[in-house]
């Protein structure tokens, strides 16, 4: 699955909040076309690591390169290009509550200032169709949408600029099992169709099993295991890995995995 | 997609003639948003000109990378249908199949608020709606007060004290600065005029009456309306957004009692004290300025002040403070509780709250001026 081309390169990354060390000397590479999942206990710094890849937090030490550009000191133009080439699905959706569904998705396209309004209209409706939201919801405000719908619209917005790199923060948190399954299915089909590279943070084993190619396990301030799920289970000796994959829920999810 | 190719990513096209004698438009390079971004209108224009040729063959199979932005651009050039002769790769075929299925954006539901008449009517209805809301909130507050009289242990003392600190103690600085400066300005203006008439000593009367009766209470109330009123509205609004209000209701803690009543009591205690503070600082500023400007000694001014300004004016000023404090807190809470869970509503609610409470403060002042016109003013002769 993985070709040699790296999309994200993290080297020697250390994060501190005050006296509190979150990450110590982390190295991680994400390759083009793969789905990498970050897992770890609460407070292990998964979301922090994701936010560093997004350029929302600057690490104390180390470098993060995304799509070949240094995340923290690339020029303005480079930065803007980077933003159009990656999309983010936030945990709560982070839809703009003052804008309709349509305008939420159209916003990043209008920001480019080169697309004509007719084109934007077609593109937005296309993205809405891709994530399975009916046209009649286009004029609704985010507050009128259900949780599952918000996630779908947020995904459509993340995909608005046809990014090659997609970040998902807890894509299935807060969805019921059926919805979460269909959402995972949606991500999987979109990934095939759009040739996406995906980095996601998740707690949910089912999601993990369903879409990730490789898993990075964060614990004790560093990455304690990295690789496909079967390898991690076979070789992982860290107590967190045993708890996470070895618990009742873990065994259940993995049984399904083995049947695939 | 061939990803190991290097890289001419610019969108290009060339018109060739096939062996069969047909003209064929070959697209090469990348037709993605990133590669098209700066030049998209120009590329679209060029292609649209070529597209008008009848019987043109479109060959997309040599495109390095095509994304939906590029596909939609071509789709619109073709007039939202496939051209008669089109060569596609399988994954491109899939993209255009998806495009064919795109539903057009439904028309937004008719909005009538463009009509001025209905706009006016809606505003009027909204006004009555707010009025009714305000009345029912005050009714609820009265019921709460009656309840607290029979259950004194339930009085939210801590909340009242916290509000007293936030709206009172923390407002001392800003009210002092504004009061002091206004006192100086007033004194400079009037002492000059009185000096021309040789009536220097009347500066004490002018400063005393205007500051204690009018300016002190008004300055304090308007500052507090802007400062604490907006804070109260925003606090309740954010609590609505984060569902904290619902959490309180579920726990059986009535928010009218804990949040609204404590704010009203807190501000109605704090504002008269702020009024007293603002008036004194403004008087001090005014008398200092008079001392510097016309040499009126402060000691003399302070001894004549009780004769110049009847004590009723002070009570009137404090009374205004109590009433304005209650009104500001009530209005702020009313707007805060009505905020809907979105960011725009939060901003709008806070603005409305401040504008309404400042208007209310001025209306209250006018009512006081008319109702107490014969009190505390010595009529000459």
Tab-separated table of C-alpha atoms in Angstrom, chain B residues 5-373:
chain	number	residue	atom	x	y	z
B	5	UNK	CA	6.036	11.140	-13.274
B	6	UNK	CA	7.869	14.400	-12.905
B	7	UNK	CA	6.042	17.155	-13.293
B	8	UNK	CA	4.831	19.476	-15.510
B	9	UNK	CA	1.801	20.174	-13.424
B	10	UNK	CA	0.533	23.105	-15.397
B	11	UNK	CA	-2.711	22.507	-17.231
B	12	UNK	CA	-2.046	22.409	-20.984
B	13	UNK	CA	-4.024	21.609	-24.070
B	14	UNK	CA	-3.270	21.139	-27.744
B	15	UNK	CA	-5.439	20.832	-30.765
B	16	UNK	CA	-4.428	18.022	-33.090
B	17	UNK	CA	-5.955	16.460	-36.136
B	18	UNK	CA	-6.427	12.711	-35.976
B	19	UNK	CA	-5.828	10.313	-38.852
B	20	UNK	CA	-9.522	10.239	-39.505
B	21	UNK	CA	-9.419	13.965	-40.032
B	22	UNK	CA	-11.250	14.957	-36.882
B	23	UNK	CA	-9.928	17.719	-34.724
B	24	UNK	CA	-9.145	16.499	-31.263
B	25	UNK	CA	-8.373	18.518	-28.149
B	26	UNK	CA	-5.805	16.793	-26.004
B	27	UNK	CA	-5.525	17.883	-22.389
B	28	UNK	CA	-2.279	17.258	-20.551
B	29	UNK	CA	-0.756	18.310	-17.266
B	30	UNK	CA	-2.751	18.557	-14.072
B	31	UNK	CA	-6.274	19.849	-13.905
B	32	UNK	CA	-6.471	20.194	-10.157
B	33	UNK	CA	-7.438	23.065	-7.945
B	34	UNK	CA	-3.832	23.581	-6.900
B	35	UNK	CA	-2.499	23.705	-10.439
B	36	UNK	CA	-5.440	25.671	-11.810
B	37	UNK	CA	-5.839	28.084	-8.955
B	38	UNK	CA	-4.246	31.255	-10.280
B	39	UNK	CA	-5.022	30.715	-13.944
B	40	UNK	CA	-8.443	29.103	-13.782
B	41	UNK	CA	-10.495	31.870	-15.411
B	42	UNK	CA	-8.026	32.165	-18.280
B	43	UNK	CA	-7.864	28.408	-18.890
B	44	UNK	CA	-11.633	28.166	-18.742
B	45	UNK	CA	-11.991	30.977	-21.262
B	46	UNK	CA	-9.543	29.420	-23.713
B	47	UNK	CA	-11.142	26.013	-23.513
B	48	UNK	CA	-14.604	27.479	-23.861
B	49	UNK	CA	-13.569	29.146	-27.119
B	50	UNK	CA	-12.290	25.859	-28.477
B	51	UNK	CA	-15.341	23.998	-27.232
B	52	UNK	CA	-17.571	25.913	-29.608
B	53	UNK	CA	-16.167	23.948	-32.583
B	54	UNK	CA	-18.705	21.382	-33.726
B	55	UNK	CA	-17.669	17.733	-33.684
B	56	UNK	CA	-14.632	18.310	-31.509
B	57	UNK	CA	-13.079	15.242	-29.861
B	58	UNK	CA	-12.060	15.645	-26.207
B	59	UNK	CA	-9.178	13.474	-25.065
B	60	UNK	CA	-8.686	13.478	-21.300
B	61	UNK	CA	-6.702	10.265	-21.059
B	62	UNK	CA	-3.341	12.044	-20.929
B	63	UNK	CA	-4.220	14.233	-18.007
B	64	UNK	CA	-1.727	13.671	-15.245
B	65	UNK	CA	-4.163	14.418	-12.452
B	66	UNK	CA	-7.764	15.515	-12.497
B	67	UNK	CA	-9.753	16.476	-9.437
B	68	UNK	CA	-13.323	17.575	-9.002
B	69	UNK	CA	-12.514	21.250	-9.391
B	70	UNK	CA	-11.042	20.515	-12.815
B	71	UNK	CA	-13.888	18.178	-13.668
B	72	UNK	CA	-16.504	20.755	-12.759
B	73	UNK	CA	-14.696	23.359	-14.825
B	74	UNK	CA	-14.794	21.108	-17.884
B	75	UNK	CA	-18.366	20.117	-17.116
B	76	UNK	CA	-19.476	23.716	-17.177
B	77	UNK	CA	-17.556	24.401	-20.360
B	78	UNK	CA	-19.469	21.534	-21.930
B	79	UNK	CA	-22.762	23.042	-20.795
B	80	UNK	CA	-23.406	20.454	-18.059
B	81	UNK	CA	-23.508	17.511	-20.422
B	82	UNK	CA	-20.994	15.213	-22.010
B	83	UNK	CA	-19.664	16.303	-25.378
B	84	UNK	CA	-20.445	13.955	-28.253
B	85	UNK	CA	-16.911	12.624	-28.470
B	86	UNK	CA	-15.127	12.102	-25.195
B	87	UNK	CA	-12.215	9.885	-24.240
B	88	UNK	CA	-11.851	9.147	-20.531
B	89	UNK	CA	-9.881	6.915	-18.237
B	90	UNK	CA	-11.970	4.672	-15.956
B	91	UNK	CA	-11.465	6.744	-12.810
B	92	UNK	CA	-12.360	9.884	-14.753
B	93	UNK	CA	-15.449	8.118	-16.019
B	94	UNK	CA	-16.439	7.592	-12.393
B	95	UNK	CA	-15.994	11.272	-11.619
B	96	UNK	CA	-18.169	12.380	-14.495
B	97	UNK	CA	-20.797	9.826	-13.550
B	98	UNK	CA	-20.925	11.474	-10.163
B	99	UNK	CA	-21.179	14.888	-11.761
B	100	UNK	CA	-24.108	13.760	-13.860
B	101	UNK	CA	-25.941	12.861	-10.689
B	102	UNK	CA	-25.427	16.206	-8.996
B	103	UNK	CA	-28.696	17.781	-8.006
B	104	UNK	CA	-29.009	21.483	-8.404
B	105	UNK	CA	-29.236	23.680	-5.382
B	106	UNK	CA	-32.857	24.083	-4.346
B	107	UNK	CA	-34.153	27.630	-4.226
B	108	UNK	CA	-34.117	29.014	-0.721
B	109	UNK	CA	-37.521	29.351	0.804
B	110	UNK	CA	-39.128	32.671	0.005
B	111	UNK	CA	-37.993	35.360	2.372
B	112	UNK	CA	-40.531	38.070	2.895
B	113	UNK	CA	-38.535	40.359	5.118
B	114	UNK	CA	-37.523	42.490	2.218
B	115	UNK	CA	-40.890	44.148	2.328
B	116	UNK	CA	-40.728	47.277	4.483
B	117	UNK	CA	-44.230	46.827	5.850
B	118	UNK	CA	-43.672	43.323	7.096
B	119	UNK	CA	-40.295	44.417	8.373
B	120	UNK	CA	-41.935	47.094	10.452
B	121	UNK	CA	-44.594	44.676	11.648
B	122	UNK	CA	-41.979	42.116	12.607
B	123	UNK	CA	-40.040	44.688	14.562
B	124	UNK	CA	-43.162	45.695	16.397
B	125	UNK	CA	-43.999	42.069	17.164
B	126	UNK	CA	-40.446	41.499	18.330
B	127	UNK	CA	-40.712	44.516	20.599
B	128	UNK	CA	-43.908	43.184	22.172
B	129	UNK	CA	-42.307	39.791	22.438
B	130	UNK	CA	-39.395	41.259	24.364
B	131	UNK	CA	-41.767	43.272	26.509
B	132	UNK	CA	-43.776	40.182	27.369
B	133	UNK	CA	-40.581	38.248	28.077
B	134	UNK	CA	-39.317	41.008	30.326
B	135	UNK	CA	-42.605	41.183	32.216
B	136	UNK	CA	-42.746	37.446	32.745
B	137	UNK	CA	-39.128	37.421	33.885
B	138	UNK	CA	-39.836	40.185	36.406
B	139	UNK	CA	-42.900	38.256	37.555
B	140	UNK	CA	-40.743	35.200	38.064
B	141	UNK	CA	-38.282	37.302	40.033
B	142	UNK	CA	-41.051	38.607	42.296
B	143	UNK	CA	-42.195	35.034	42.913
B	144	UNK	CA	-38.609	34.081	43.712
B	145	UNK	CA	-38.338	36.935	46.194
B	146	UNK	CA	-41.558	35.816	47.898
B	147	UNK	CA	-40.172	32.284	48.030
B	148	UNK	CA	-36.901	33.497	49.525
B	149	UNK	CA	-38.796	35.421	52.208
B	150	UNK	CA	-40.305	32.202	53.417
B	151	UNK	CA	-37.081	30.224	52.939
B	152	UNK	CA	-34.323	32.630	53.960
B	153	UNK	CA	-31.731	29.872	54.018
B	154	UNK	CA	-32.081	29.606	50.249
B	155	UNK	CA	-30.916	33.142	49.568
B	156	UNK	CA	-28.007	32.825	47.105
B	157	UNK	CA	-25.614	34.796	49.277
B	158	UNK	CA	-22.426	33.647	47.601
B	159	UNK	CA	-23.671	34.525	44.137
B	160	UNK	CA	-24.862	37.935	45.306
B	161	UNK	CA	-21.516	38.576	46.916
B	162	UNK	CA	-19.658	37.471	43.782
B	163	UNK	CA	-21.794	39.803	41.666
B	164	UNK	CA	-21.215	42.637	44.096
B	165	UNK	CA	-17.492	42.160	43.677
B	166	UNK	CA	-17.550	41.818	39.881
B	167	UNK	CA	-19.948	44.633	39.118
B	168	UNK	CA	-19.009	46.880	42.027
B	169	UNK	CA	-15.466	46.532	43.259
B	170	UNK	CA	-13.984	45.836	39.857
B	171	UNK	CA	-15.742	48.851	38.323
B	172	UNK	CA	-14.190	51.345	40.746
B	173	UNK	CA	-11.199	52.129	38.558
B	174	UNK	CA	-12.933	52.981	35.321
B	175	UNK	CA	-15.734	54.968	36.970
B	176	UNK	CA	-13.167	56.960	38.947
B	177	UNK	CA	-11.189	57.909	35.859
B	178	UNK	CA	-14.235	58.907	33.840
B	179	UNK	CA	-15.843	60.755	36.770
B	180	UNK	CA	-12.679	62.681	37.591
B	181	UNK	CA	-12.184	63.835	34.010
B	182	UNK	CA	-15.801	64.830	33.527
B	183	UNK	CA	-15.633	66.800	36.785
B	184	UNK	CA	-12.581	68.678	35.528
B	185	UNK	CA	-14.162	69.437	32.160
B	186	UNK	CA	-17.374	70.676	33.712
B	187	UNK	CA	-15.514	72.848	36.187
B	188	UNK	CA	-13.271	74.435	33.573
B	189	UNK	CA	-16.199	75.311	31.331
B	190	UNK	CA	-18.468	76.783	33.978
B	191	UNK	CA	-15.885	78.486	36.183
B	192	UNK	CA	-14.754	80.569	33.231
B	193	UNK	CA	-18.310	81.752	32.544
B	194	UNK	CA	-19.072	82.439	36.202
B	195	UNK	CA	-15.827	84.340	36.570
B	196	UNK	CA	-17.006	86.788	33.920
B	197	UNK	CA	-20.093	87.483	35.994
B	198	UNK	CA	-18.072	87.679	39.178
B	199	UNK	CA	-20.042	84.777	40.582
B	200	UNK	CA	-17.132	82.430	41.207
B	201	UNK	CA	-18.501	80.958	44.383
B	202	UNK	CA	-21.530	79.580	42.561
B	203	UNK	CA	-19.284	76.983	40.970
B	204	UNK	CA	-19.968	74.915	44.078
B	205	UNK	CA	-23.710	75.030	43.410
B	206	UNK	CA	-23.349	74.137	39.754
B	207	UNK	CA	-20.913	71.301	40.306
B	208	UNK	CA	-22.774	69.972	43.330
B	209	UNK	CA	-26.224	70.003	41.794
B	210	UNK	CA	-25.270	68.675	38.371
B	211	UNK	CA	-22.907	65.985	39.555
B	212	UNK	CA	-24.774	64.682	42.571
B	213	UNK	CA	-28.221	64.827	41.025
B	214	UNK	CA	-27.550	63.991	37.368
B	215	UNK	CA	-24.076	63.321	36.095
B	216	UNK	CA	-22.806	60.988	38.785
B	217	UNK	CA	-25.709	58.543	38.592
B	218	UNK	CA	-25.883	58.707	34.789
B	219	UNK	CA	-22.168	58.201	34.229
B	220	UNK	CA	-22.064	55.319	36.647
B	221	UNK	CA	-25.173	53.688	35.211
B	222	UNK	CA	-24.078	54.002	31.584
B	223	UNK	CA	-20.599	52.692	32.323
B	224	UNK	CA	-21.967	49.790	34.320
B	225	UNK	CA	-24.555	49.037	31.621
B	226	UNK	CA	-21.768	48.745	29.071
B	227	UNK	CA	-19.403	46.911	31.337
B	228	UNK	CA	-21.467	44.577	33.493
B	229	UNK	CA	-24.592	44.357	31.344
B	230	UNK	CA	-22.671	42.963	28.410
B	231	UNK	CA	-20.766	40.570	30.671
B	232	UNK	CA	-24.005	39.238	32.159
B	233	UNK	CA	-25.620	38.723	28.759
B	234	UNK	CA	-22.546	37.008	27.384
B	235	UNK	CA	-22.234	34.778	30.441
B	236	UNK	CA	-25.823	33.573	30.247
B	237	UNK	CA	-25.534	33.238	26.485
B	238	UNK	CA	-22.459	31.048	26.653
B	239	UNK	CA	-24.109	28.988	29.369
B	240	UNK	CA	-26.986	28.445	26.953
B	241	UNK	CA	-24.604	27.486	24.164
B	242	UNK	CA	-22.721	25.001	26.329
B	243	UNK	CA	-25.968	23.596	27.778
B	244	UNK	CA	-25.001	24.655	31.297
B	245	UNK	CA	-28.426	26.241	31.759
B	246	UNK	CA	-30.041	22.917	30.934
B	247	UNK	CA	-27.714	21.165	33.355
B	248	UNK	CA	-28.836	23.527	36.120
B	249	UNK	CA	-32.496	22.936	35.326
B	250	UNK	CA	-31.990	19.187	35.407
B	251	UNK	CA	-30.351	19.431	38.811
B	252	UNK	CA	-33.407	21.292	40.043
B	253	UNK	CA	-31.555	24.566	40.483
B	254	UNK	CA	-33.843	27.277	39.100
B	255	UNK	CA	-31.721	29.658	37.071
B	256	UNK	CA	-34.083	32.550	37.646
B	257	UNK	CA	-33.172	32.364	41.318
B	258	UNK	CA	-29.497	31.513	41.183
B	259	UNK	CA	-28.418	33.448	38.136
B	260	UNK	CA	-30.953	36.176	37.477
B	261	UNK	CA	-32.067	37.183	40.952
B	262	UNK	CA	-28.560	37.181	42.353
B	263	UNK	CA	-27.451	39.459	39.526
B	264	UNK	CA	-30.365	41.834	40.042
B	265	UNK	CA	-29.832	42.055	43.799
B	266	UNK	CA	-26.086	42.308	43.354
B	267	UNK	CA	-26.260	45.144	40.867
B	268	UNK	CA	-28.996	47.015	42.716
B	269	UNK	CA	-26.693	47.041	45.739
B	270	UNK	CA	-23.528	47.772	43.809
B	271	UNK	CA	-24.748	50.555	41.533
B	272	UNK	CA	-25.769	53.054	44.279
B	273	UNK	CA	-22.349	52.563	45.832
B	274	UNK	CA	-20.725	53.129	42.464
B	275	UNK	CA	-22.892	56.245	42.060
B	276	UNK	CA	-21.654	57.559	45.385
B	277	UNK	CA	-18.076	56.837	44.392
B	278	UNK	CA	-18.362	58.385	40.924
B	279	UNK	CA	-20.058	61.499	42.286
B	280	UNK	CA	-17.414	62.036	44.933
B	281	UNK	CA	-14.526	61.571	42.553
B	282	UNK	CA	-16.177	63.845	39.971
B	283	UNK	CA	-16.755	66.505	42.633
B	284	UNK	CA	-13.167	66.208	43.731
B	285	UNK	CA	-11.977	66.631	40.160
B	286	UNK	CA	-14.255	69.607	39.638
B	287	UNK	CA	-13.229	71.377	42.843
B	288	UNK	CA	-9.542	70.738	42.162
B	289	UNK	CA	-9.942	72.296	38.737
B	290	UNK	CA	-11.818	75.248	40.224
B	291	UNK	CA	-9.020	75.732	42.724
B	292	UNK	CA	-6.465	75.857	39.935
B	293	UNK	CA	-8.577	77.916	37.557
B	294	UNK	CA	-10.158	80.605	39.727
B	295	UNK	CA	-8.483	80.003	43.085
B	296	UNK	CA	-11.568	78.786	44.926
B	297	UNK	CA	-10.216	76.976	47.975
B	298	UNK	CA	-11.333	73.410	48.421
B	299	UNK	CA	-11.885	73.879	52.141
B	300	UNK	CA	-14.347	76.692	51.450
B	301	UNK	CA	-16.079	74.662	48.764
B	302	UNK	CA	-16.554	71.667	51.025
B	303	UNK	CA	-18.043	73.757	53.825
B	304	UNK	CA	-20.526	75.467	51.519
B	305	UNK	CA	-21.521	72.289	49.716
B	306	UNK	CA	-24.235	71.208	52.240
B	307	UNK	CA	-25.912	74.618	51.928
B	308	UNK	CA	-25.666	74.686	48.159
B	309	UNK	CA	-26.973	71.197	47.529
B	310	UNK	CA	-29.908	69.933	49.618
B	311	UNK	CA	-29.404	66.407	50.875
B	312	UNK	CA	-32.485	65.220	48.951
B	313	UNK	CA	-30.396	65.334	45.764
B	314	UNK	CA	-28.047	62.726	47.144
B	315	UNK	CA	-30.932	60.394	47.954
B	316	UNK	CA	-32.355	60.997	44.511
B	317	UNK	CA	-29.031	60.061	42.932
B	318	UNK	CA	-28.749	56.906	45.005
B	319	UNK	CA	-32.358	56.019	44.237
B	320	UNK	CA	-31.613	56.296	40.540
B	321	UNK	CA	-28.689	53.991	41.136
B	322	UNK	CA	-30.880	51.317	42.700
B	323	UNK	CA	-33.530	51.484	39.970
B	324	UNK	CA	-31.004	51.599	37.134
B	325	UNK	CA	-29.068	48.697	38.634
B	326	UNK	CA	-32.176	46.553	38.722
B	327	UNK	CA	-33.150	47.553	35.203
B	328	UNK	CA	-29.693	46.885	33.759
B	329	UNK	CA	-29.443	43.449	35.355
B	330	UNK	CA	-32.982	42.523	34.333
B	331	UNK	CA	-32.443	43.568	30.718
B	332	UNK	CA	-29.059	41.861	30.540
B	333	UNK	CA	-30.486	38.600	31.888
B	334	UNK	CA	-33.518	38.783	29.617
B	335	UNK	CA	-31.351	39.055	26.510
B	336	UNK	CA	-28.878	36.516	27.834
B	337	UNK	CA	-31.543	33.872	28.344
B	338	UNK	CA	-32.858	34.408	24.820
B	339	UNK	CA	-29.575	33.744	23.069
B	340	UNK	CA	-29.734	30.820	20.700
B	341	UNK	CA	-26.866	28.374	20.466
B	342	UNK	CA	-24.917	30.028	17.656
B	343	UNK	CA	-22.207	32.638	17.515
B	344	UNK	CA	-24.190	35.253	15.632
B	345	UNK	CA	-26.999	35.213	18.144
B	346	UNK	CA	-24.480	35.696	20.943
B	347	UNK	CA	-23.110	38.861	19.374
B	348	UNK	CA	-26.514	40.203	18.477
B	349	UNK	CA	-27.907	39.488	21.948
B	350	UNK	CA	-25.045	41.259	23.683
B	351	UNK	CA	-25.349	44.309	21.452
B	352	UNK	CA	-29.099	44.500	21.941
B	353	UNK	CA	-28.684	44.117	25.663
B	354	UNK	CA	-26.249	47.016	25.992
B	355	UNK	CA	-28.197	49.307	23.667
B	356	UNK	CA	-31.463	48.565	25.447
B	357	UNK	CA	-30.067	48.991	28.921
B	358	UNK	CA	-28.409	52.329	28.107
B	359	UNK	CA	-31.680	53.530	26.594
B	360	UNK	CA	-33.532	52.308	29.664
B	361	UNK	CA	-31.114	54.152	31.950
B	362	UNK	CA	-31.807	57.413	30.132
B	363	UNK	CA	-35.547	56.825	30.178
B	364	UNK	CA	-35.386	56.153	33.918
B	365	UNK	CA	-33.454	59.374	34.388
B	366	UNK	CA	-36.092	61.308	32.475
B	367	UNK	CA	-38.857	59.792	34.572
B	368	UNK	CA	-37.009	60.738	37.756
B	369	UNK	CA	-36.482	64.266	36.486
B	370	UNK	CA	-40.186	64.754	35.819
B	371	UNK	CA	-41.481	62.955	38.892
B	372	UNK	CA	-39.147	64.645	41.366
B	373	UNK	CA	-38.948	68.061	39.743
